[in-house]
Amino acid sequence: MEYIILSMTLLAIGIYGLATKYDLIKLLISIEMITIAASMNFVIFASSLNDALGQAFMILAFSVDTCITAVALALVIIVYRKLGTLDIRELSKLKE
Amino acid sequence: MMLDVLLVVGLVVSAFFAIYLDEAIHAVLSLAVMNVILSVFYFSLDTPFAAVFQLTMGIGTVAVLFLAGEMLTTKVGTAQTPRQRLLGLMIGVLLSVPSILAVGHKITVTSPFRFPFSTALWELRAIDVMAQSLVILTVAIGIAMIFKEKRRRP
């Protein structure tokens, strides 16, 4: 239970990355960090309550997170092939 | 206790470096280190299934991200100097201080519901596991369709 602060720290680092970075791969890493922080709570509670159900939830949640990362990465590759940049500022300018 | 503190500091510092470092390859390598430390951390919490799953899925994700980072990014000229990296290390250690302070106050609660892992996954969450396999299949088909569409309209 005492590790909740650790998961909140990881969440804060992920949000910091989302707010300050402009590279799409860095943004993906930030999203990965946030999902790790979220699924970490399942393990922390499973450990402190001595209940295996939390581990099962963690496995289910982390599988979906990995699927999300896979789809996002596919979109990043398509964007790079089509537009030749991964900088979200330039991508925003292209929209105009 | 000492191992807990080392794991917490390593975890927070590697997580911070994964965001802080400018070069994508270094950031992805830092994410890999974070996944390995997290897996050891889960082992120390006596949750071995979560630890093995974190290690395998985390390293798989990192491998794909590494390839993407290697393919899609160029070396930037504005990478951090050793001094800036040292500053990043210090910020990471500072960020881990609240977690280190919390490690000293362990609270243990025993749940009245105790299931073995296999019961929890295959009996209580059987429908979720089936739905999960459908989600993974849908994602695989979706990614294949994205690339196929791209090939059709170059």
PDB file of C-alpha atoms in Angstrom:
ATOM      1  CA  MET A   1       0.000   0.000   0.000  1.00  0.00           C
ATOM      2  CA  GLU A   2       2.948   2.291   0.689  1.00  0.00           C
ATOM      3  CA  TYR A   3       3.965   2.160  -2.961  1.00  0.00           C
ATOM      4  CA  ILE A   4       0.969   4.172  -4.145  1.00  0.00           C
ATOM      5  CA  ILE A   5       3.184   7.267  -3.948  1.00  0.00           C
ATOM      6  CA  LEU A   6       5.626   5.515  -6.292  1.00  0.00           C
ATOM      7  CA  SER A   7       2.896   4.885  -8.853  1.00  0.00           C
ATOM      8  CA  MET A   8       1.755   8.502  -8.502  1.00  0.00           C
ATOM      9  CA  THR A   9       5.331   9.650  -9.142  1.00  0.00           C
ATOM     10  CA  LEU A  10       5.462   7.576 -12.326  1.00  0.00           C
ATOM     11  CA  LEU A  11       2.091   9.015 -13.351  1.00  0.00           C
ATOM     12  CA  ALA A  12       3.415  12.548 -12.779  1.00  0.00           C
ATOM     13  CA  ILE A  13       6.526  11.813 -14.879  1.00  0.00           C
ATOM     14  CA  GLY A  14       4.306  10.494 -17.687  1.00  0.00           C
ATOM     15  CA  ILE A  15       2.059  13.547 -17.589  1.00  0.00           C
ATOM     16  CA  TYR A  16       5.151  15.797 -17.582  1.00  0.00           C
ATOM     17  CA  GLY A  17       6.341  14.023 -20.738  1.00  0.00           C
ATOM     18  CA  LEU A  18       2.962  14.411 -22.432  1.00  0.00           C
ATOM     19  CA  ALA A  19       2.870  18.101 -21.583  1.00  0.00           C
ATOM     20  CA  THR A  20       6.416  19.081 -22.543  1.00  0.00           C
ATOM     21  CA  LYS A  21       7.646  16.809 -25.345  1.00  0.00           C
ATOM     22  CA  TYR A  22       6.890  17.223 -29.035  1.00  0.00           C
ATOM     23  CA  ASP A  23       8.358  14.038 -30.501  1.00  0.00           C
ATOM     24  CA  LEU A  24       5.708  11.392 -31.231  1.00  0.00           C
ATOM     25  CA  ILE A  25       7.931   8.548 -29.968  1.00  0.00           C
ATOM     26  CA  LYS A  26       8.496  10.452 -26.711  1.00  0.00           C
ATOM     27  CA  LEU A  27       4.748  10.914 -26.408  1.00  0.00           C
ATOM     28  CA  LEU A  28       4.303   7.171 -26.892  1.00  0.00           C
ATOM     29  CA  ILE A  29       6.845   6.529 -24.137  1.00  0.00           C
ATOM     30  CA  SER A  30       4.918   8.944 -21.890  1.00  0.00           C
ATOM     31  CA  ILE A  31       1.643   7.121 -22.570  1.00  0.00           C
ATOM     32  CA  GLU A  32       3.417   3.822 -21.824  1.00  0.00           C
ATOM     33  CA  MET A  33       4.648   5.301 -18.539  1.00  0.00           C
ATOM     34  CA  ILE A  34       1.123   6.381 -17.553  1.00  0.00           C
ATOM     35  CA  THR A  35      -0.303   2.946 -18.313  1.00  0.00           C
ATOM     36  CA  ILE A  36       2.497   1.279 -16.336  1.00  0.00           C
ATOM     37  CA  ALA A  37       1.700   3.549 -13.374  1.00  0.00           C
ATOM     38  CA  ALA A  38      -1.977   2.640 -13.630  1.00  0.00           C
ATOM     39  CA  SER A  39      -1.454  -1.114 -13.885  1.00  0.00           C
ATOM     40  CA  MET A  40       1.112  -0.964 -11.076  1.00  0.00           C
ATOM     41  CA  ASN A  41      -1.730  -0.164  -8.663  1.00  0.00           C
ATOM     42  CA  PHE A  42      -3.291  -3.579  -9.336  1.00  0.00           C
ATOM     43  CA  VAL A  43      -0.046  -5.314  -8.352  1.00  0.00           C
ATOM     44  CA  ILE A  44       0.453  -3.141  -5.269  1.00  0.00           C
ATOM     45  CA  PHE A  45      -3.031  -3.893  -3.986  1.00  0.00           C
ATOM     46  CA  ALA A  46      -2.738  -7.570  -4.933  1.00  0.00           C
ATOM     47  CA  SER A  47       0.442  -7.757  -2.887  1.00  0.00           C
ATOM     48  CA  SER A  48      -0.831  -5.868   0.140  1.00  0.00           C
ATOM     49  CA  LEU A  49      -4.211  -7.687   0.215  1.00  0.00           C
ATOM     50  CA  ASN A  50      -2.556 -11.027  -0.583  1.00  0.00           C
ATOM     51  CA  ASP A  51      -5.086 -11.625  -3.360  1.00  0.00           C
ATOM     52  CA  ALA A  52      -4.203 -13.002  -6.796  1.00  0.00           C
ATOM     53  CA  LEU A  53      -7.129 -11.281  -8.489  1.00  0.00           C
ATOM     54  CA  GLY A  54      -5.088  -8.082  -8.774  1.00  0.00           C
ATOM     55  CA  GLN A  55      -2.430  -9.900 -10.776  1.00  0.00           C
ATOM     56  CA  ALA A  56      -5.116 -11.193 -13.151  1.00  0.00           C
ATOM     57  CA  PHE A  57      -6.455  -7.657 -13.600  1.00  0.00           C
ATOM     58  CA  MET A  58      -2.937  -6.361 -14.192  1.00  0.00           C
ATOM     59  CA  ILE A  59      -2.361  -8.927 -16.936  1.00  0.00           C
ATOM     60  CA  LEU A  60      -5.641  -8.041 -18.627  1.00  0.00           C
ATOM     61  CA  ALA A  61      -5.017  -4.288 -18.355  1.00  0.00           C
ATOM     62  CA  PHE A  62      -1.434  -4.473 -19.547  1.00  0.00           C
ATOM     63  CA  SER A  63      -2.431  -6.545 -22.598  1.00  0.00           C
ATOM     64  CA  VAL A  64      -4.848  -3.809 -23.669  1.00  0.00           C
ATOM     65  CA  ASP A  65      -2.165  -1.163 -23.034  1.00  0.00           C
ATOM     66  CA  THR A  66       0.241  -3.017 -25.291  1.00  0.00           C
ATOM     67  CA  CYS A  67      -2.443  -3.221 -27.998  1.00  0.00           C
ATOM     68  CA  ILE A  68      -2.929   0.545 -27.726  1.00  0.00           C
ATOM     69  CA  THR A  69       0.820   1.090 -28.070  1.00  0.00           C
ATOM     70  CA  ALA A  70       0.910  -1.172 -31.142  1.00  0.00           C
ATOM     71  CA  VAL A  71      -1.890   0.750 -32.873  1.00  0.00           C
ATOM     72  CA  ALA A  72      -0.342   4.109 -31.950  1.00  0.00           C
ATOM     73  CA  LEU A  73       3.042   2.990 -33.270  1.00  0.00           C
ATOM     74  CA  ALA A  74       1.475   1.870 -36.561  1.00  0.00           C
ATOM     75  CA  LEU A  75      -0.121   5.308 -36.898  1.00  0.00           C
ATOM     76  CA  VAL A  76       3.219   6.994 -36.075  1.00  0.00           C
ATOM     77  CA  ILE A  77       4.943   5.023 -38.848  1.00  0.00           C
ATOM     78  CA  ILE A  78       2.198   5.946 -41.332  1.00  0.00           C
ATOM     79  CA  VAL A  79       2.437   9.624 -40.335  1.00  0.00           C
ATOM     80  CA  TYR A  80       6.216   9.586 -40.771  1.00  0.00           C
ATOM     81  CA  ARG A  81       6.019   7.899 -44.182  1.00  0.00           C
ATOM     82  CA  LYS A  82       3.385  10.336 -45.386  1.00  0.00           C
ATOM     83  CA  LEU A  83       4.591  13.611 -43.869  1.00  0.00           C
ATOM     84  CA  GLY A  84       8.259  12.956 -43.050  1.00  0.00           C
ATOM     85  CA  THR A  85       8.190  14.363 -39.543  1.00  0.00           C
ATOM     86  CA  LEU A  86       7.411  13.244 -36.002  1.00  0.00           C
ATOM     87  CA  ASP A  87       7.219  16.736 -34.490  1.00  0.00           C
ATOM     88  CA  ILE A  88       3.648  17.447 -33.402  1.00  0.00           C
ATOM     89  CA  ARG A  89       4.158  21.221 -33.852  1.00  0.00           C
ATOM     90  CA  GLU A  90       4.888  20.705 -37.548  1.00  0.00           C
ATOM     91  CA  LEU A  91       2.004  18.279 -37.839  1.00  0.00           C
ATOM     92  CA  SER A  92      -0.295  20.930 -36.373  1.00  0.00           C
ATOM     93  CA  LYS A  93       0.948  23.460 -38.948  1.00  0.00           C
ATOM     94  CA  LEU A  94       0.239  20.974 -41.755  1.00  0.00           C
ATOM     95  CA  LYS A  95      -3.374  20.812 -40.629  1.00  0.00           C
ATOM     96  CA  GLU A  96      -3.908  24.507 -41.396  1.00  0.00           C
TER      97      GLU A  96
ATOM     98  CA  MET B   1      14.435  -2.373   3.175  1.00  0.00           C
ATOM     99  CA  MET B   2      17.692  -1.439   1.429  1.00  0.00           C
ATOM    100  CA  LEU B   3      16.640  -3.375  -1.677  1.00  0.00           C
ATOM    101  CA  ASP B   4      13.274  -1.576  -1.665  1.00  0.00           C
ATOM    102  CA  VAL B   5      14.966   1.823  -1.548  1.00  0.00           C
ATOM    103  CA  LEU B   6      17.381   0.881  -4.348  1.00  0.00           C
ATOM    104  CA  LEU B   7      14.520  -0.389  -6.507  1.00  0.00           C
ATOM    105  CA  VAL B   8      12.454   2.745  -5.903  1.00  0.00           C
ATOM    106  CA  VAL B   9      15.357   5.077  -6.757  1.00  0.00           C
ATOM    107  CA  GLY B  10      16.308   3.039  -9.850  1.00  0.00           C
ATOM    108  CA  LEU B  11      12.706   2.950 -11.016  1.00  0.00           C
ATOM    109  CA  VAL B  12      12.067   6.678 -10.675  1.00  0.00           C
ATOM    110  CA  VAL B  13      15.445   7.706 -12.128  1.00  0.00           C
ATOM    111  CA  SER B  14      15.106   5.411 -15.171  1.00  0.00           C
ATOM    112  CA  ALA B  15      11.496   6.560 -15.680  1.00  0.00           C
ATOM    113  CA  PHE B  16      12.575  10.197 -15.553  1.00  0.00           C
ATOM    114  CA  PHE B  17      15.455   9.569 -17.974  1.00  0.00           C
ATOM    115  CA  ALA B  18      13.047   7.862 -20.398  1.00  0.00           C
ATOM    116  CA  ILE B  19      11.246  11.190 -20.682  1.00  0.00           C
ATOM    117  CA  TYR B  20      14.141  13.596 -20.099  1.00  0.00           C
ATOM    118  CA  LEU B  21      16.740  12.324 -22.591  1.00  0.00           C
ATOM    119  CA  ASP B  22      16.497  13.928 -26.020  1.00  0.00           C
ATOM    120  CA  GLU B  23      17.772  11.049 -28.141  1.00  0.00           C
ATOM    121  CA  ALA B  24      14.970   8.563 -28.769  1.00  0.00           C
ATOM    122  CA  ILE B  25      17.279   5.522 -28.612  1.00  0.00           C
ATOM    123  CA  HIS B  26      18.622   6.486 -25.182  1.00  0.00           C
ATOM    124  CA  ALA B  27      15.101   7.171 -23.939  1.00  0.00           C
ATOM    125  CA  VAL B  28      13.892   3.758 -25.140  1.00  0.00           C
ATOM    126  CA  LEU B  29      16.895   2.051 -23.509  1.00  0.00           C
ATOM    127  CA  SER B  30      16.040   3.835 -20.278  1.00  0.00           C
ATOM    128  CA  LEU B  31      12.466   2.547 -20.610  1.00  0.00           C
ATOM    129  CA  ALA B  32      13.894  -0.983 -20.980  1.00  0.00           C
ATOM    130  CA  VAL B  33      15.901  -0.557 -17.767  1.00  0.00           C
ATOM    131  CA  MET B  34      12.740   0.700 -16.076  1.00  0.00           C
ATOM    132  CA  ASN B  35      10.815  -2.388 -17.188  1.00  0.00           C
ATOM    133  CA  VAL B  36      13.518  -4.709 -15.833  1.00  0.00           C
ATOM    134  CA  ILE B  37      13.622  -2.886 -12.474  1.00  0.00           C
ATOM    135  CA  LEU B  38       9.819  -2.937 -12.330  1.00  0.00           C
ATOM    136  CA  SER B  39       9.840  -6.674 -12.906  1.00  0.00           C
ATOM    137  CA  VAL B  40      12.310  -7.178 -10.025  1.00  0.00           C
ATOM    138  CA  PHE B  41      10.105  -4.894  -7.919  1.00  0.00           C
ATOM    139  CA  TYR B  42       7.057  -7.074  -8.646  1.00  0.00           C
ATOM    140  CA  PHE B  43       9.069 -10.155  -7.666  1.00  0.00           C
ATOM    141  CA  SER B  44       9.957  -8.457  -4.386  1.00  0.00           C
ATOM    142  CA  LEU B  45       6.222  -7.821  -3.826  1.00  0.00           C
ATOM    143  CA  ASP B  46       5.661 -11.584  -4.160  1.00  0.00           C
ATOM    144  CA  THR B  47       3.627 -11.283  -7.363  1.00  0.00           C
ATOM    145  CA  PRO B  48       5.617 -13.523  -9.748  1.00  0.00           C
ATOM    146  CA  PHE B  49       3.029 -13.768 -12.544  1.00  0.00           C
ATOM    147  CA  ALA B  50       2.797 -10.002 -12.844  1.00  0.00           C
ATOM    148  CA  ALA B  51       6.613  -9.803 -12.799  1.00  0.00           C
ATOM    149  CA  VAL B  52       7.080 -12.296 -15.636  1.00  0.00           C
ATOM    150  CA  PHE B  53       4.293 -10.666 -17.650  1.00  0.00           C
ATOM    151  CA  GLN B  54       5.753  -7.198 -17.134  1.00  0.00           C
ATOM    152  CA  LEU B  55       9.178  -8.393 -18.218  1.00  0.00           C
ATOM    153  CA  THR B  56       8.005 -10.154 -21.389  1.00  0.00           C
ATOM    154  CA  MET B  57       5.471  -7.569 -22.555  1.00  0.00           C
ATOM    155  CA  GLY B  58       7.628  -4.622 -21.499  1.00  0.00           C
ATOM    156  CA  ILE B  59      10.691  -5.881 -23.316  1.00  0.00           C
ATOM    157  CA  GLY B  60       8.583  -6.683 -26.395  1.00  0.00           C
ATOM    158  CA  THR B  61       7.177  -3.161 -26.436  1.00  0.00           C
ATOM    159  CA  VAL B  62      10.643  -1.712 -25.934  1.00  0.00           C
ATOM    160  CA  ALA B  63      12.038  -3.777 -28.816  1.00  0.00           C
ATOM    161  CA  VAL B  64       9.361  -2.430 -31.168  1.00  0.00           C
ATOM    162  CA  LEU B  65       9.842   1.127 -29.918  1.00  0.00           C
ATOM    163  CA  PHE B  66      13.609   0.735 -30.308  1.00  0.00           C
ATOM    164  CA  LEU B  67      13.235  -0.326 -33.926  1.00  0.00           C
ATOM    165  CA  ALA B  68      10.836   2.546 -34.593  1.00  0.00           C
ATOM    166  CA  GLY B  69      13.179   4.996 -32.878  1.00  0.00           C
ATOM    167  CA  GLU B  70      16.121   3.722 -34.874  1.00  0.00           C
ATOM    168  CA  MET B  71      14.205   3.884 -38.165  1.00  0.00           C
ATOM    169  CA  LEU B  72      12.331   7.143 -37.789  1.00  0.00           C
ATOM    170  CA  THR B  73      14.605   9.495 -35.884  1.00  0.00           C
ATOM    171  CA  THR B  74      17.885  11.133 -36.684  1.00  0.00           C
ATOM    172  CA  LYS B  75      20.643  11.999 -34.246  1.00  0.00           C
ATOM    173  CA  VAL B  76      19.841  15.409 -32.860  1.00  0.00           C
ATOM    174  CA  GLY B  77      22.557  17.938 -32.361  1.00  0.00           C
ATOM    175  CA  THR B  78      20.949  19.252 -29.199  1.00  0.00           C
ATOM    176  CA  ALA B  79      21.490  16.151 -27.053  1.00  0.00           C
ATOM    177  CA  GLN B  80      22.207  16.857 -23.399  1.00  0.00           C
ATOM    178  CA  THR B  81      25.698  17.488 -22.130  1.00  0.00           C
ATOM    179  CA  PRO B  82      27.051  15.283 -19.282  1.00  0.00           C
ATOM    180  CA  ARG B  83      26.277  18.157 -16.915  1.00  0.00           C
ATOM    181  CA  GLN B  84      22.629  18.236 -17.964  1.00  0.00           C
ATOM    182  CA  ARG B  85      22.436  14.464 -17.583  1.00  0.00           C
ATOM    183  CA  LEU B  86      23.845  14.756 -14.063  1.00  0.00           C
ATOM    184  CA  LEU B  87      21.172  17.356 -13.366  1.00  0.00           C
ATOM    185  CA  GLY B  88      18.561  14.910 -14.675  1.00  0.00           C
ATOM    186  CA  LEU B  89      19.940  12.226 -12.362  1.00  0.00           C
ATOM    187  CA  MET B  90      19.667  14.575  -9.400  1.00  0.00           C
ATOM    188  CA  ILE B  91      16.083  15.498 -10.300  1.00  0.00           C
ATOM    189  CA  GLY B  92      15.254  11.787 -10.586  1.00  0.00           C
ATOM    190  CA  VAL B  93      16.730  11.054  -7.151  1.00  0.00           C
ATOM    191  CA  LEU B  94      14.820  14.019  -5.690  1.00  0.00           C
ATOM    192  CA  LEU B  95      11.580  12.742  -7.240  1.00  0.00           C
ATOM    193  CA  SER B  96      12.092   9.381  -5.556  1.00  0.00           C
ATOM    194  CA  VAL B  97      12.376  10.898  -2.049  1.00  0.00           C
ATOM    195  CA  PRO B  98       8.583  10.818  -1.248  1.00  0.00           C
ATOM    196  CA  SER B  99       8.427   7.155  -2.275  1.00  0.00           C
ATOM    197  CA  ILE B 100      11.496   6.328  -0.142  1.00  0.00           C
ATOM    198  CA  LEU B 101       9.879   8.027   2.863  1.00  0.00           C
ATOM    199  CA  ALA B 102       6.677   6.049   2.298  1.00  0.00           C
ATOM    200  CA  VAL B 103       8.544   2.714   2.104  1.00  0.00           C
ATOM    201  CA  GLY B 104       9.308   2.973   5.828  1.00  0.00           C
ATOM    202  CA  HIS B 105       5.594   2.905   6.724  1.00  0.00           C
ATOM    203  CA  LYS B 106       4.412  -0.488   5.562  1.00  0.00           C
ATOM    204  CA  ILE B 107       0.717  -1.290   5.973  1.00  0.00           C
ATOM    205  CA  THR B 108      -0.387  -4.902   5.587  1.00  0.00           C
ATOM    206  CA  VAL B 109      -4.058  -5.753   5.159  1.00  0.00           C
ATOM    207  CA  THR B 110      -5.287  -9.294   4.695  1.00  0.00           C
ATOM    208  CA  SER B 111      -8.157  -9.813   2.304  1.00  0.00           C
ATOM    209  CA  PRO B 112     -10.944 -12.183   3.358  1.00  0.00           C
ATOM    210  CA  PHE B 113     -11.110 -13.393  -0.265  1.00  0.00           C
ATOM    211  CA  ARG B 114      -8.094 -15.467  -1.228  1.00  0.00           C
ATOM    212  CA  PHE B 115      -7.907 -17.150  -4.592  1.00  0.00           C
ATOM    213  CA  PRO B 116      -5.000 -18.896  -6.251  1.00  0.00           C
ATOM    214  CA  PHE B 117      -3.877 -17.171  -9.446  1.00  0.00           C
ATOM    215  CA  SER B 118      -5.232 -19.858 -11.786  1.00  0.00           C
ATOM    216  CA  THR B 119      -8.693 -19.623 -10.185  1.00  0.00           C
ATOM    217  CA  ALA B 120      -8.641 -15.839 -10.375  1.00  0.00           C
ATOM    218  CA  LEU B 121      -7.697 -15.800 -14.075  1.00  0.00           C
ATOM    219  CA  TRP B 122      -9.433 -18.839 -15.562  1.00  0.00           C
ATOM    220  CA  GLU B 123     -12.576 -19.079 -13.447  1.00  0.00           C
ATOM    221  CA  LEU B 124     -13.400 -15.614 -12.121  1.00  0.00           C
ATOM    222  CA  ARG B 125     -12.159 -13.703 -15.192  1.00  0.00           C
ATOM    223  CA  ALA B 126     -12.730 -16.304 -17.926  1.00  0.00           C
ATOM    224  CA  ILE B 127     -15.022 -14.056 -19.985  1.00  0.00           C
ATOM    225  CA  ASP B 128     -12.495 -11.227 -19.721  1.00  0.00           C
ATOM    226  CA  VAL B 129      -9.763 -13.501 -21.046  1.00  0.00           C
ATOM    227  CA  MET B 130     -11.963 -14.506 -23.986  1.00  0.00           C
ATOM    228  CA  ALA B 131     -12.804 -10.853 -24.685  1.00  0.00           C
ATOM    229  CA  GLN B 132      -9.109 -10.038 -24.424  1.00  0.00           C
ATOM    230  CA  SER B 133      -8.234 -12.519 -27.132  1.00  0.00           C
ATOM    231  CA  LEU B 134     -10.893 -10.929 -29.355  1.00  0.00           C
ATOM    232  CA  VAL B 135      -9.397  -7.479 -28.686  1.00  0.00           C
ATOM    233  CA  ILE B 136      -5.898  -8.684 -29.606  1.00  0.00           C
ATOM    234  CA  LEU B 137      -7.215 -10.305 -32.796  1.00  0.00           C
ATOM    235  CA  THR B 138      -9.076  -7.114 -33.722  1.00  0.00           C
ATOM    236  CA  VAL B 139      -5.960  -5.021 -33.132  1.00  0.00           C
ATOM    237  CA  ALA B 140      -3.866  -7.339 -35.311  1.00  0.00           C
ATOM    238  CA  ILE B 141      -6.419  -7.128 -38.135  1.00  0.00           C
ATOM    239  CA  GLY B 142      -6.686  -3.351 -37.680  1.00  0.00           C
ATOM    240  CA  ILE B 143      -2.942  -2.823 -37.962  1.00  0.00           C
ATOM    241  CA  ALA B 144      -2.804  -5.049 -41.043  1.00  0.00           C
ATOM    242  CA  MET B 145      -5.622  -2.990 -42.594  1.00  0.00           C
ATOM    243  CA  ILE B 146      -3.844   0.307 -41.815  1.00  0.00           C
ATOM    244  CA  PHE B 147      -0.720  -0.828 -43.656  1.00  0.00           C
ATOM    245  CA  LYS B 148      -2.703  -2.398 -46.497  1.00  0.00           C
ATOM    246  CA  GLU B 149      -4.636   0.836 -47.029  1.00  0.00           C
ATOM    247  CA  LYS B 150      -1.344   2.709 -47.120  1.00  0.00           C
ATOM    248  CA  ARG B 151       0.097   0.340 -49.748  1.00  0.00           C
ATOM    249  CA  ARG B 152      -3.010   0.725 -51.896  1.00  0.00           C
ATOM    250  CA  ARG B 153      -2.763   4.543 -51.844  1.00  0.00           C
ATOM    251  CA  PRO B 154       0.961   5.412 -51.822  1.00  0.00           C
TER     252      PRO B 154
END
